[in-house]
Short mmCIF file of C-alpha atoms and ligand atoms in Angstrom, two decimals:
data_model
loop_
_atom_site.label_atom_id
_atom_site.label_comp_id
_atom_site.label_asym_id
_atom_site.label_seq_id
_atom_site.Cartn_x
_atom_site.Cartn_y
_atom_site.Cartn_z
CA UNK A 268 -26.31 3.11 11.87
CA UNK A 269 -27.68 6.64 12.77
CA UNK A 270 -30.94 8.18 11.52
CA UNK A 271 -29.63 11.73 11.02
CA UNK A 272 -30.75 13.91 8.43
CA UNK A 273 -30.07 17.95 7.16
CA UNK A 274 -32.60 19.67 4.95
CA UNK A 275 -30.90 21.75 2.18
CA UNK A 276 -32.65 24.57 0.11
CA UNK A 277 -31.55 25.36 -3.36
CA UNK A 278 -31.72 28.98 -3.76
CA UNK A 279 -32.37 29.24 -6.82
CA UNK A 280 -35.64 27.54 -6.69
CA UNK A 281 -36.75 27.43 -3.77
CA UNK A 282 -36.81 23.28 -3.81
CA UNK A 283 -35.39 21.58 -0.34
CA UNK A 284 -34.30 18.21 0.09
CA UNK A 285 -33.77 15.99 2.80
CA UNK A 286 -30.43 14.20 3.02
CA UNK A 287 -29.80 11.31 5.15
CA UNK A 288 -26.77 11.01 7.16
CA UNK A 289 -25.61 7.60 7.10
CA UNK A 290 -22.09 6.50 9.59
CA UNK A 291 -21.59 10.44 8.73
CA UNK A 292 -21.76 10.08 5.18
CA UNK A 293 -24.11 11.89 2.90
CA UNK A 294 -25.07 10.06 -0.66
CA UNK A 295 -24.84 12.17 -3.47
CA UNK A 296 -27.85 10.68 -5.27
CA UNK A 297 -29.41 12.36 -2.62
CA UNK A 298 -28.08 15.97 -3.20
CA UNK A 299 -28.49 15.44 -6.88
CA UNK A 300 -32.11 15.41 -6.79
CA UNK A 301 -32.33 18.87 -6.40
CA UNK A 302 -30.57 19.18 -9.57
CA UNK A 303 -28.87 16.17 -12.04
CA UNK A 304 -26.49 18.70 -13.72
CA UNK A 305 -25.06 19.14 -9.98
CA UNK A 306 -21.24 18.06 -9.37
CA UNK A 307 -18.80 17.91 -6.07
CA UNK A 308 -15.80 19.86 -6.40
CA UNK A 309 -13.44 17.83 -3.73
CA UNK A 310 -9.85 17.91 -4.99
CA UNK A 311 -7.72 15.03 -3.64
CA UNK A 312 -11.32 13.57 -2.37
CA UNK A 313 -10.64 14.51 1.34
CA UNK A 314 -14.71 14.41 1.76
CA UNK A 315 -15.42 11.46 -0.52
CA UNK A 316 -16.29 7.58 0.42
CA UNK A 317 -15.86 5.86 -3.43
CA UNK A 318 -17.37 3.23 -2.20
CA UNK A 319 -18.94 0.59 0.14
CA UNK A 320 -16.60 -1.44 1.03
CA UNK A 321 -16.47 -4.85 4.12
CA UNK A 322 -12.81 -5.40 3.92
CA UNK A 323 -10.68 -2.75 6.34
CA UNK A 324 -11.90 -0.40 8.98
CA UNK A 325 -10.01 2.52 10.09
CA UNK A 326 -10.79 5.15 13.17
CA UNK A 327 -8.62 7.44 12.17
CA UNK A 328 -9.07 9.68 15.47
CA UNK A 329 -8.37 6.80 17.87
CA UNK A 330 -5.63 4.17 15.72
CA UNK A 331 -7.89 1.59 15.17
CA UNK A 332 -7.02 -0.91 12.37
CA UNK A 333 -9.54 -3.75 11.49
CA UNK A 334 -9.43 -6.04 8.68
CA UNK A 335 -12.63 -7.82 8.12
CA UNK A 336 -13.28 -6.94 12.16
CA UNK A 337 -10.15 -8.49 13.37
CA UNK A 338 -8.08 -5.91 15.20
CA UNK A 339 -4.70 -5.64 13.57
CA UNK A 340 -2.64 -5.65 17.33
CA UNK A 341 -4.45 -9.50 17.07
CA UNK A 342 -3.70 -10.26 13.96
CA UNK A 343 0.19 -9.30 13.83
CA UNK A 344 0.46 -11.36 17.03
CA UNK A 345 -1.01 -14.64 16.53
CA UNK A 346 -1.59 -14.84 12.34
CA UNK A 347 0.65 -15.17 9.53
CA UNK A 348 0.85 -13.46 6.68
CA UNK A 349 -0.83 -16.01 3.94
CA UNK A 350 -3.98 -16.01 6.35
CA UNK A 351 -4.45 -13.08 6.52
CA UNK A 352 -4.66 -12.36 2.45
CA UNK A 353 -7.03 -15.42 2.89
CA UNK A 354 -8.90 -13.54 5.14
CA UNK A 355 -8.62 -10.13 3.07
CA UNK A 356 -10.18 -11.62 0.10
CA UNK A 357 -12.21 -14.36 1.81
CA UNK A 358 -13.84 -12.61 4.26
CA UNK A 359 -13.26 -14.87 7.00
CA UNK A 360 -10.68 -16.86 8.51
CA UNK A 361 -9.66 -20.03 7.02
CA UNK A 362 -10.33 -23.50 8.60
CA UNK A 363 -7.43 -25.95 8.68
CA UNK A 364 -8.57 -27.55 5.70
CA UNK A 365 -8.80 -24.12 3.37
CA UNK A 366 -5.58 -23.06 5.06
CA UNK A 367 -4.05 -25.76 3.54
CA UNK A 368 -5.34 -25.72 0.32
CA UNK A 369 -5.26 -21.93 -0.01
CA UNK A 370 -1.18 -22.25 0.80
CA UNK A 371 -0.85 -25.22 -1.48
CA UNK A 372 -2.36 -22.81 -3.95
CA UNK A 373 -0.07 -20.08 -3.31
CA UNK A 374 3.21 -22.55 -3.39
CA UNK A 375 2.33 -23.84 -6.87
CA UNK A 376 2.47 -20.57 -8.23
CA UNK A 377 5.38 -19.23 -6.47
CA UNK A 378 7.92 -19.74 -10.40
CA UNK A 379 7.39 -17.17 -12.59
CA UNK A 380 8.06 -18.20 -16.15
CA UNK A 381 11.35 -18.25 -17.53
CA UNK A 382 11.12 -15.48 -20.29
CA UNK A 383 9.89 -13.23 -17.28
CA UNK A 384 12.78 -14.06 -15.31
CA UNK A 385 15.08 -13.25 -18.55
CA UNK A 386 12.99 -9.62 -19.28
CA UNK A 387 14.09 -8.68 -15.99
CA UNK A 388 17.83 -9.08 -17.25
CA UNK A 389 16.41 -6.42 -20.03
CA UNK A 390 16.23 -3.90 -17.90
CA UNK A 391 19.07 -1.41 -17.17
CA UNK A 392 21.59 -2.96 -14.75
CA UNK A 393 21.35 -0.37 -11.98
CA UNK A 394 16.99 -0.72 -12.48
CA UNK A 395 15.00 0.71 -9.39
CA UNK A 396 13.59 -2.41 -7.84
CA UNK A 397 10.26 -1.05 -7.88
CA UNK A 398 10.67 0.19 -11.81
CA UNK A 399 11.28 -3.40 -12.44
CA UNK A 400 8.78 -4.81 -10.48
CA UNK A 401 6.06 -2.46 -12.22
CA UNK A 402 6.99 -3.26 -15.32
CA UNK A 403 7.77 -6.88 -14.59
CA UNK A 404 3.87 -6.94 -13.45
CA UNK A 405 2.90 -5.70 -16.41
CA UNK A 406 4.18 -7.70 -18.37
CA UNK A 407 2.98 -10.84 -16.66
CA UNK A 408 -0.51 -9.93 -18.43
CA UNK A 409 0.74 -10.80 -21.67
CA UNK A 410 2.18 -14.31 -20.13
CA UNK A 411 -1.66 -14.59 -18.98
CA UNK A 412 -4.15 -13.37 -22.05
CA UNK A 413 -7.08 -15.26 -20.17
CA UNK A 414 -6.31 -13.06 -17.25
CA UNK A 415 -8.56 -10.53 -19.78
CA UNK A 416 -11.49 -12.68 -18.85
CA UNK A 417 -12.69 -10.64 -15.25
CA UNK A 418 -15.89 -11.96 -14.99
CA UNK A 419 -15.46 -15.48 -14.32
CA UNK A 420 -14.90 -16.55 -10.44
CA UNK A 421 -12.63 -18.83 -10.65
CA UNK A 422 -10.39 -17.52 -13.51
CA UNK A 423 -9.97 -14.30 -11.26
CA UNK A 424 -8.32 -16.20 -7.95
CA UNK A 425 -6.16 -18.20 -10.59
CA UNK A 426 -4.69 -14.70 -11.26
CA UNK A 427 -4.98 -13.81 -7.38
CA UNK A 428 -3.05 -16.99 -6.86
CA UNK A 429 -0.40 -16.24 -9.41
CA UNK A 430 0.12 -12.42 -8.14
CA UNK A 431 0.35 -13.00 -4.30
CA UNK A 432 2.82 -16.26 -5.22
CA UNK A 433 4.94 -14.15 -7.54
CA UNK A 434 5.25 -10.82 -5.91
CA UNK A 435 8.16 -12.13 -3.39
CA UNK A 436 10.18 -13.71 -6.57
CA UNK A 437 9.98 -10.97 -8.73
CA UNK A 438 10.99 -8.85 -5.48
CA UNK A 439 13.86 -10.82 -4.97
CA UNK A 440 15.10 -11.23 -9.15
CA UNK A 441 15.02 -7.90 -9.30
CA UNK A 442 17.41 -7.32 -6.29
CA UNK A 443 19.47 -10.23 -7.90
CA UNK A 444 19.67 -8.59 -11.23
CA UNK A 445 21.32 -5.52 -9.54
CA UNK A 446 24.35 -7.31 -8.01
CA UNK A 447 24.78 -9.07 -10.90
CA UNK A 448 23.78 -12.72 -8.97
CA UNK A 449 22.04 -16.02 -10.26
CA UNK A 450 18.59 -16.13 -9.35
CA UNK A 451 17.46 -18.28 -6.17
CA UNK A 452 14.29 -20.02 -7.22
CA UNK A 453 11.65 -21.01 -4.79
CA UNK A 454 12.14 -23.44 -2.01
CA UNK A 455 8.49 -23.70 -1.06
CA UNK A 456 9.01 -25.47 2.40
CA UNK A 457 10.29 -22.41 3.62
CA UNK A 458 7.15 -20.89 3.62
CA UNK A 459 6.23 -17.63 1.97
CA UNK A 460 8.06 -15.17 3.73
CA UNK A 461 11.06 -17.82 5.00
CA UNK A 462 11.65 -18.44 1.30
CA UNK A 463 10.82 -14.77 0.24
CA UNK A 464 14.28 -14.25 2.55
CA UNK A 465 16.45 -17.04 0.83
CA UNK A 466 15.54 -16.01 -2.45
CA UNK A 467 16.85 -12.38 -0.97
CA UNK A 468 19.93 -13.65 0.53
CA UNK A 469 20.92 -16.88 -0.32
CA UNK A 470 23.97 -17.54 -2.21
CA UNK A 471 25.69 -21.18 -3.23
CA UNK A 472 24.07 -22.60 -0.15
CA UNK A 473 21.90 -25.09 -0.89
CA UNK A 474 21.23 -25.65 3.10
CA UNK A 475 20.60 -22.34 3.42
CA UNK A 476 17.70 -21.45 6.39
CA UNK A 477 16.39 -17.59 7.51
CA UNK A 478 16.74 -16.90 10.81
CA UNK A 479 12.86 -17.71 12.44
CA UNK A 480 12.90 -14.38 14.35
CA UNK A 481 13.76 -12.40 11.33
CA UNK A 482 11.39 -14.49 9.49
CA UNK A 483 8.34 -13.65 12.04
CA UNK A 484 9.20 -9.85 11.59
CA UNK A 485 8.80 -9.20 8.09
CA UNK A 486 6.14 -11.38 8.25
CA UNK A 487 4.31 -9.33 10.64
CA UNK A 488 5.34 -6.14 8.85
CA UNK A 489 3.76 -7.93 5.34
CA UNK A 490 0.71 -8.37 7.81
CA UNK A 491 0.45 -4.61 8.51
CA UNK A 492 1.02 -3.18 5.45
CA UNK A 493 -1.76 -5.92 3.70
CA UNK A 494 -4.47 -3.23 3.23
CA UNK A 495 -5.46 -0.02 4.45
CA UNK A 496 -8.70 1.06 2.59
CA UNK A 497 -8.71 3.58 0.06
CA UNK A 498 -5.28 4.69 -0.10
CA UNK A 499 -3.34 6.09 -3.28
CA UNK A 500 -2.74 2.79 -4.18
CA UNK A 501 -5.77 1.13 -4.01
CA UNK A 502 -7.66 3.13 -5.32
CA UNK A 503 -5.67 3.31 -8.43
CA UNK A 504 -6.40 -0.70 -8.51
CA UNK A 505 -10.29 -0.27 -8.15
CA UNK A 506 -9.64 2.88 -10.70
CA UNK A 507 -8.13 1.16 -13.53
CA UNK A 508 -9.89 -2.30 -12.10
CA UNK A 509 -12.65 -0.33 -13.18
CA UNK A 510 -12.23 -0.17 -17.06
CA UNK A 511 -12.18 -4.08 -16.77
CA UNK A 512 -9.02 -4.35 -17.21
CA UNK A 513 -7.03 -7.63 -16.56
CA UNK A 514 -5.23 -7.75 -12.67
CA UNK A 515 -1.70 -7.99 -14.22
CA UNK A 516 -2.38 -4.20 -15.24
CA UNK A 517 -4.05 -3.25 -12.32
CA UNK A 518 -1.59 -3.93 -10.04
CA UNK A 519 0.96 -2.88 -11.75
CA UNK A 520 -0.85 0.58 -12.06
CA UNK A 521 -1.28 0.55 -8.11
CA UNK A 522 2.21 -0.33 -7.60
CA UNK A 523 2.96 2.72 -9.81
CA UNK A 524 0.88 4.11 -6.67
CA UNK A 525 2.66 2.85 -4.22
CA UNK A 526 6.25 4.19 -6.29
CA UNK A 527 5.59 7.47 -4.65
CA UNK A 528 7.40 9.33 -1.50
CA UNK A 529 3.64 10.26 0.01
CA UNK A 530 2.62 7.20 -0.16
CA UNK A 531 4.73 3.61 0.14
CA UNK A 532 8.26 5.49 -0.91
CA UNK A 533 7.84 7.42 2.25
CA UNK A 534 9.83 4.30 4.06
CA UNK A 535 12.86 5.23 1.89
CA UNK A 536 12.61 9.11 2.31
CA UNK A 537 12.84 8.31 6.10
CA UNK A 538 15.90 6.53 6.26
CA UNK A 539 17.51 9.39 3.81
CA UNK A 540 16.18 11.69 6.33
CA UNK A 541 17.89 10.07 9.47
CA UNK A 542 21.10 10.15 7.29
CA UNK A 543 20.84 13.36 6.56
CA UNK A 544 20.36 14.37 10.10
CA UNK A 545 23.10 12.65 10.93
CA UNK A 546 23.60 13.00 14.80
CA UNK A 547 21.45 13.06 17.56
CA UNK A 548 22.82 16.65 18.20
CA UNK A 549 20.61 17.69 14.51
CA UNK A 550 17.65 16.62 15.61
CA UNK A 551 16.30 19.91 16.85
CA UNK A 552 17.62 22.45 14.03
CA UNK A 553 16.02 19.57 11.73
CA UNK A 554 12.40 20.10 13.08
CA UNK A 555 12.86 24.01 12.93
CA UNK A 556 13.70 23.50 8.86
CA UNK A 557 10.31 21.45 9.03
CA UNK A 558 8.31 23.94 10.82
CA UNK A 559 9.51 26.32 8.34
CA UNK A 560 8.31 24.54 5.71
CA UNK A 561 11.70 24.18 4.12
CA UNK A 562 11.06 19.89 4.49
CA UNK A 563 9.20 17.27 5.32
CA UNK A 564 9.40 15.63 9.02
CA UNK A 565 8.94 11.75 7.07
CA UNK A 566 7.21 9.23 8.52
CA UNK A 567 4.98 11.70 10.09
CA UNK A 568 1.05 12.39 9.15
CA UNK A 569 -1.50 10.69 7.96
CA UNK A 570 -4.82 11.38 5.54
CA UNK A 571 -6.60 9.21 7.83
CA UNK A 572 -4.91 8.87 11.14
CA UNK A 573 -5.19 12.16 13.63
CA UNK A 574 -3.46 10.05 16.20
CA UNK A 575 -0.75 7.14 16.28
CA UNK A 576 -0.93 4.91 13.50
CA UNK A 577 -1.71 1.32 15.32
CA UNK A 578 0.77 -0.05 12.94
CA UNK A 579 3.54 2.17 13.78
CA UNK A 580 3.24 0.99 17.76
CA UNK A 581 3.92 -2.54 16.37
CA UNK A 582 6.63 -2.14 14.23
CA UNK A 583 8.37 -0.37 17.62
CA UNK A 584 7.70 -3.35 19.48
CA UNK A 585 9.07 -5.66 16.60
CA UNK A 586 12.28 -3.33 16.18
CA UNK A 587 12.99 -4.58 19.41
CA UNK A 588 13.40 -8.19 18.15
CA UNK A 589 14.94 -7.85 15.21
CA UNK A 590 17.58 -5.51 16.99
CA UNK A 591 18.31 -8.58 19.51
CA UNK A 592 19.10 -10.72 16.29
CA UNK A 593 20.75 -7.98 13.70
CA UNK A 594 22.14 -5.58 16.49
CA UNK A 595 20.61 -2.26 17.18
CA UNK A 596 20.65 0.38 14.21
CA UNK A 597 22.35 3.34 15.28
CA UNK A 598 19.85 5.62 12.96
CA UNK A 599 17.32 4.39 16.00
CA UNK A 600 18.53 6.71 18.53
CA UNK A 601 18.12 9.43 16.04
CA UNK A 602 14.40 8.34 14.66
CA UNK A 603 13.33 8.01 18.62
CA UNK A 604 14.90 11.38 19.65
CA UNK A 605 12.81 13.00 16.68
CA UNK A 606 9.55 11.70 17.72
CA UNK A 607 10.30 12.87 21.48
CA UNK A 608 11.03 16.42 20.15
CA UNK A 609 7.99 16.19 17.67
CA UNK A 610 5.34 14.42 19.55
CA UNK A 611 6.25 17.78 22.13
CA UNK A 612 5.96 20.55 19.55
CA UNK A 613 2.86 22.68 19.02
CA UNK A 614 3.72 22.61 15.33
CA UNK A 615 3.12 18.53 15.01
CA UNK A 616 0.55 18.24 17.87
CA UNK A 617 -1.82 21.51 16.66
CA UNK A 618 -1.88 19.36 13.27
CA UNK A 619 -1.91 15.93 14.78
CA UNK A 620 0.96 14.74 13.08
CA UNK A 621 2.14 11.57 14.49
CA UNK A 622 4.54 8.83 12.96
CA UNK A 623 3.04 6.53 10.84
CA UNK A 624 3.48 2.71 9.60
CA UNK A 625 7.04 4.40 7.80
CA UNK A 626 8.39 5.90 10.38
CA UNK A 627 10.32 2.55 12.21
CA UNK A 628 9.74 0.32 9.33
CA UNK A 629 12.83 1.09 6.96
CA UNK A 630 15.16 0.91 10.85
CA UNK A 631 14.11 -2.86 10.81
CA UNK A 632 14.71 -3.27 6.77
CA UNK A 633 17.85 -1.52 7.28
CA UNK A 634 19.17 -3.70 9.83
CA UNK A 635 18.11 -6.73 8.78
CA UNK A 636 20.00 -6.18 5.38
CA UNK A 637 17.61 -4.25 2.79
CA UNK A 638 18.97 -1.86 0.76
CA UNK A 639 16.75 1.18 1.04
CA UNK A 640 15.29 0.73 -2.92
CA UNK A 641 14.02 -2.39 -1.72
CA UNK A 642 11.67 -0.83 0.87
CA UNK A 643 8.64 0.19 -1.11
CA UNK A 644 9.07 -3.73 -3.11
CA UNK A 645 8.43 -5.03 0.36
CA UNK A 646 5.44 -2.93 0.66
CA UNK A 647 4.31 -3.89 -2.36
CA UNK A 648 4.30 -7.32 -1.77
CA UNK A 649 2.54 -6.87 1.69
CA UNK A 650 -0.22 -5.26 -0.29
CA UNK A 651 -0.89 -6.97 -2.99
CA UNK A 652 -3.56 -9.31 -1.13
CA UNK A 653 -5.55 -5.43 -0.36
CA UNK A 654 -5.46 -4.52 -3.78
CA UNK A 655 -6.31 -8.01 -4.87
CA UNK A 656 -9.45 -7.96 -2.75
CA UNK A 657 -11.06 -4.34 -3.29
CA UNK A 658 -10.72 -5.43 -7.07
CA UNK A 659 -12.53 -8.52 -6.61
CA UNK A 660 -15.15 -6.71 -4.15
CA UNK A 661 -15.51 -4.10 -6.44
CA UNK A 662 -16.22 -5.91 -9.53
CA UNK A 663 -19.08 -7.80 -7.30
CA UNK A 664 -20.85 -4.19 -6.20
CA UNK A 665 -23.68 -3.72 -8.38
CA UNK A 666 -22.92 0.24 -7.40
CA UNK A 667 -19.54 0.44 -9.19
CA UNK A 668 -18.88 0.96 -12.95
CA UNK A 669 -16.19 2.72 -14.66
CA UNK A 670 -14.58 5.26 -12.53
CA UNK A 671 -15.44 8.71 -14.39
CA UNK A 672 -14.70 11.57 -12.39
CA UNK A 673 -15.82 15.02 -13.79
CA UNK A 674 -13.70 18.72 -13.37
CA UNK A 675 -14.21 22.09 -13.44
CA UNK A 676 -13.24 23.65 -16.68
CA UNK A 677 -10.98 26.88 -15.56
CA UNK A 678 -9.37 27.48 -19.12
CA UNK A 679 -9.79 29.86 -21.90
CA UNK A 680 -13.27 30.06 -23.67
CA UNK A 681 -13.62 29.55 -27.46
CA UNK A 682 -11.47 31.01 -29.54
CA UNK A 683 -9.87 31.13 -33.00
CA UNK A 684 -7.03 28.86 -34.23
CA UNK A 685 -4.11 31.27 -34.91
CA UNK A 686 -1.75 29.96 -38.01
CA UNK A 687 1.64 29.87 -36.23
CA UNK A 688 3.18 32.63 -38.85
CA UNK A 689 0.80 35.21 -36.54
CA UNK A 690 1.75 34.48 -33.13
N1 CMC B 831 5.97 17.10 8.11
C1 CMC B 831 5.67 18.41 8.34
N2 CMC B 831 4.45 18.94 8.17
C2 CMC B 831 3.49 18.11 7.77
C3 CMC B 831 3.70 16.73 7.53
C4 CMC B 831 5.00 16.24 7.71
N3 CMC B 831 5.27 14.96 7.52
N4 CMC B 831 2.55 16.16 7.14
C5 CMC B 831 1.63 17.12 7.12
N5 CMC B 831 2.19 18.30 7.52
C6 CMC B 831 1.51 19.60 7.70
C7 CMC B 831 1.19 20.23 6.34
O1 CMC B 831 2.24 21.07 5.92
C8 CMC B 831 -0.07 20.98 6.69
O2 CMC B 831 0.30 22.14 7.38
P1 CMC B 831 -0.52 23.52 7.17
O3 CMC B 831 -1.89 23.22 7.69
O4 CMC B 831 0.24 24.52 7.94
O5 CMC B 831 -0.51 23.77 5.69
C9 CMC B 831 -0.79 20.08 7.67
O6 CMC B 831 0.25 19.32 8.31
C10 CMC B 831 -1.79 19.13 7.02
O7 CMC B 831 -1.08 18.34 6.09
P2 CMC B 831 -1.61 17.92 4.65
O8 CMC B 831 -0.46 17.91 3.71
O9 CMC B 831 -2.80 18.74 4.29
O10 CMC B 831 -2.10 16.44 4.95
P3 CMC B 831 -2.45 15.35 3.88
O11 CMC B 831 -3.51 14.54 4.47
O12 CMC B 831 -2.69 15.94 2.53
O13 CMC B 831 -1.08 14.54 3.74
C11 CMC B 831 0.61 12.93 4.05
C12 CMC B 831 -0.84 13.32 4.35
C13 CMC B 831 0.88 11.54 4.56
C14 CMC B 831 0.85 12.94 2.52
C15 CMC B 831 1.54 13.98 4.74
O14 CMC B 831 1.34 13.93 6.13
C16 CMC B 831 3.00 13.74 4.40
O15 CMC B 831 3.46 14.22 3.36
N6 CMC B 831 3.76 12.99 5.25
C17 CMC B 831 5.14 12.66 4.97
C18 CMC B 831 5.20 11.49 3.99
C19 CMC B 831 4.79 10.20 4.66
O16 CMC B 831 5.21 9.87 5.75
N7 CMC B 831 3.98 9.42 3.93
C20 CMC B 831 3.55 8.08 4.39
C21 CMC B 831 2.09 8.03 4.68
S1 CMC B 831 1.60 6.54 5.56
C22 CMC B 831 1.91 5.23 4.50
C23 CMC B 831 1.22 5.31 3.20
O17 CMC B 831 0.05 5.65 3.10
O18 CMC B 831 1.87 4.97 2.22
#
């Protein structure tokens, strides 16, 4: 922790104040002294920290990705998935004998009751996965009225239980309810992700096992996309989190978040992208349209990241696997010939725009069998576990209380009410 410091003088009085400079931050208690009426105009906070917060690190200048210290290139190769939300909202690792009880937790929850399963047939027929899963979320809270109760400990991992358990099922009903298929409930011994994948892809077969390699891969890809600090997403949770609302609503707000192209719907816009490129040939007159400003180059950029996302250089690596198993996608030639071209134009390198965690992820959905709506769902269900544990953390920070941002009034001042015979 540094001991830096700048002395500001208000103008206007002639006061000064010392400000600390703490890891580069600056507290705005601090700058409020001079005077309480004082706000920060910061649209899209690209200068604010919300909060303190011991779960995810990111340098975003040299691609480092830490949750709770552990580098992510360690976690993706020797953890799985359910540790690591352990670890997310735990702090630590688990030892064999939480391990086991935290999955035995997790398996016990993994049916959602069967009125939710018949609301999802509600929905339209053709239903967005993610629209369903949002609202499907939603309306677990009113399956769960106790869920209301936030302050109690143990009532809130019940709920953390029940949301990390029912993410993949809901994922999977709601790609079932499209093609018109029975469910596949939970067969547990699979494991979360193994039976995440039957549920997906099973029909009438009741011996029915995912392939182990394909299994490893989107677990590791659930691993990388389980947090990433304050993000759209998650900081809708803490946001509506905030008002003490119950989880159930929370997450579905942040998975309203997530819904978007700029943030977890970016994996989607990609693969449209390669399609619409086309050919390998396209790829150049492509990046001219972007450096006109006439598109977006997806995959590519980051808030945080000013050099390659960490994540991104795994999913490459794990392409290669699931490739061996699915055989290669032939968008991949096109995706790697657009980073080459990219990564060597002024345009993307004077702005440090580099591919992030989308840019290979939808190649590896693709192949192994997604259909491209299903993309963001499998984000969401990676992610759940970060959301889950910034809301816990922040409802134990004596700091946070209802998220109230302020503005800056630009409209009209005062003026009359005009009876609508006289405009
Ligand atoms: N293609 C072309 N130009 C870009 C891109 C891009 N993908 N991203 C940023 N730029 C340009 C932007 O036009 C601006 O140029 P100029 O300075 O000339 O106006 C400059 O780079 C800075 O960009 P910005 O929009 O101010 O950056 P931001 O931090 O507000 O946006 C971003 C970050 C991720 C929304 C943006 O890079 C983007 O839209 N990328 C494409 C969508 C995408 O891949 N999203 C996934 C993000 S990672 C996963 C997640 O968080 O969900």
């Amino acid at each position: 922790m540094s001991e830096e410091s700048f002395t500001i003088t208000d103008n206007r009085s002639g006061e000064t104040v010392t400000v600390p400079i703490v890891d580069g931050t600056i507290s705005s208690a601090a700058l409020r002294e001079l005077d309480k009426g004082m706000w920060f105009y910061d649209p899209a906070y690209m200068s604010t920290a919300n909060c303190n917060s011991k779960i995810t690190y990111i340098d975003g200048g040299n691609g480092i990705l830490r949750y709770r210290g552990y580098p992510i290139e360690q976690l993706a190769e020797h953890s799985n998935f359910l540790e690591v939300c352990y670890l997310l909202l735990n702090g630590e690792l688990p030892t064999e004998a939480e391990a086991e009880e935290w999955v035995h937790h997790i398996t016990y929850h993994t049916y959602v009751h069967e009125d939710i399963a018949q609301f999802m047939k509600g929905l339209r027929y053709d239903a967005h996965p993610m629209g369903t899963l949002v609202s499907t979320v939603a309306a677990l809270s009113t399956f769960y009225p106790e869920a209301k109760d936030i302050s109690d400990p143990h009532n809130r991992l019940i709920q953390t239980h029940r949301l990390i358990a029912k993410m993949p099922t809901m994922a999977a009903f709601a790609y079932k309810n499209r093609l018109g298929l029975p469910y596949e409930y939970p067969v547990n011994h699979l494991g979360y992700t193994g039976n995440f994948l039957r549920m997906m892809w099973n029909v009438a077969d009741p011996g029915y096992e995912p392939d182990p390699i394909l299994t490893r891969a989107l677990d590791i890809l659930l691993i990388l996309h389980a947090d990433h600090e304050q993000n759209c997403s998650t900081t809708t949770m803490r946001t509506v989190g905030s008002s003490n609302a119950d989880p159930y609503s929370a997450v579905a707000a942040a998975t309203c978040g997530l819904y978007g192209p700029l943030h977890g719907g970016a994996n989607e816009a990609v693969i449209h992208m390669l399609h619409d490129i086309g050919s390998f040939d396209n790829v150049t007159a492509y990046v001219e349209k972007v450096k006109s400003g006439e598109t977006l180059l997806q995959g590519f950029g980051h808030r945080v990241y000013k050099s390659y996302d960490p994540r991104a250089t795994i999913i490459k690596k794990t392409a290669d696997q699931v490739f061996e198993v699915t055989g290669l996608n032939p968008l991949l030639d096109i995706a790697m010939k657009l980073e080459e071209v990219a990564l060597n134009d002024p345009y993307f390198i004077d702005r440090n725009l580099y591919p992030n965690v989308d840019f290979y992820s939808g190649l590896i959905y693709e192949a192994m069998g997604f259909p491209m709506d299903m993309f963001t769902v499998l984000f969401a269900i990676g992610r759940t576990p970060g959301w889950l544990a910034h809301w816990q953390e922040m409802l134990d920070d004596p700091e946070q209380k209802i998220y109230r941002p302020r503005q800056m009034y630009t409209g009209p001042d005062e003026r009359d009410y005009v009876p609508i015979s006289n405009r």
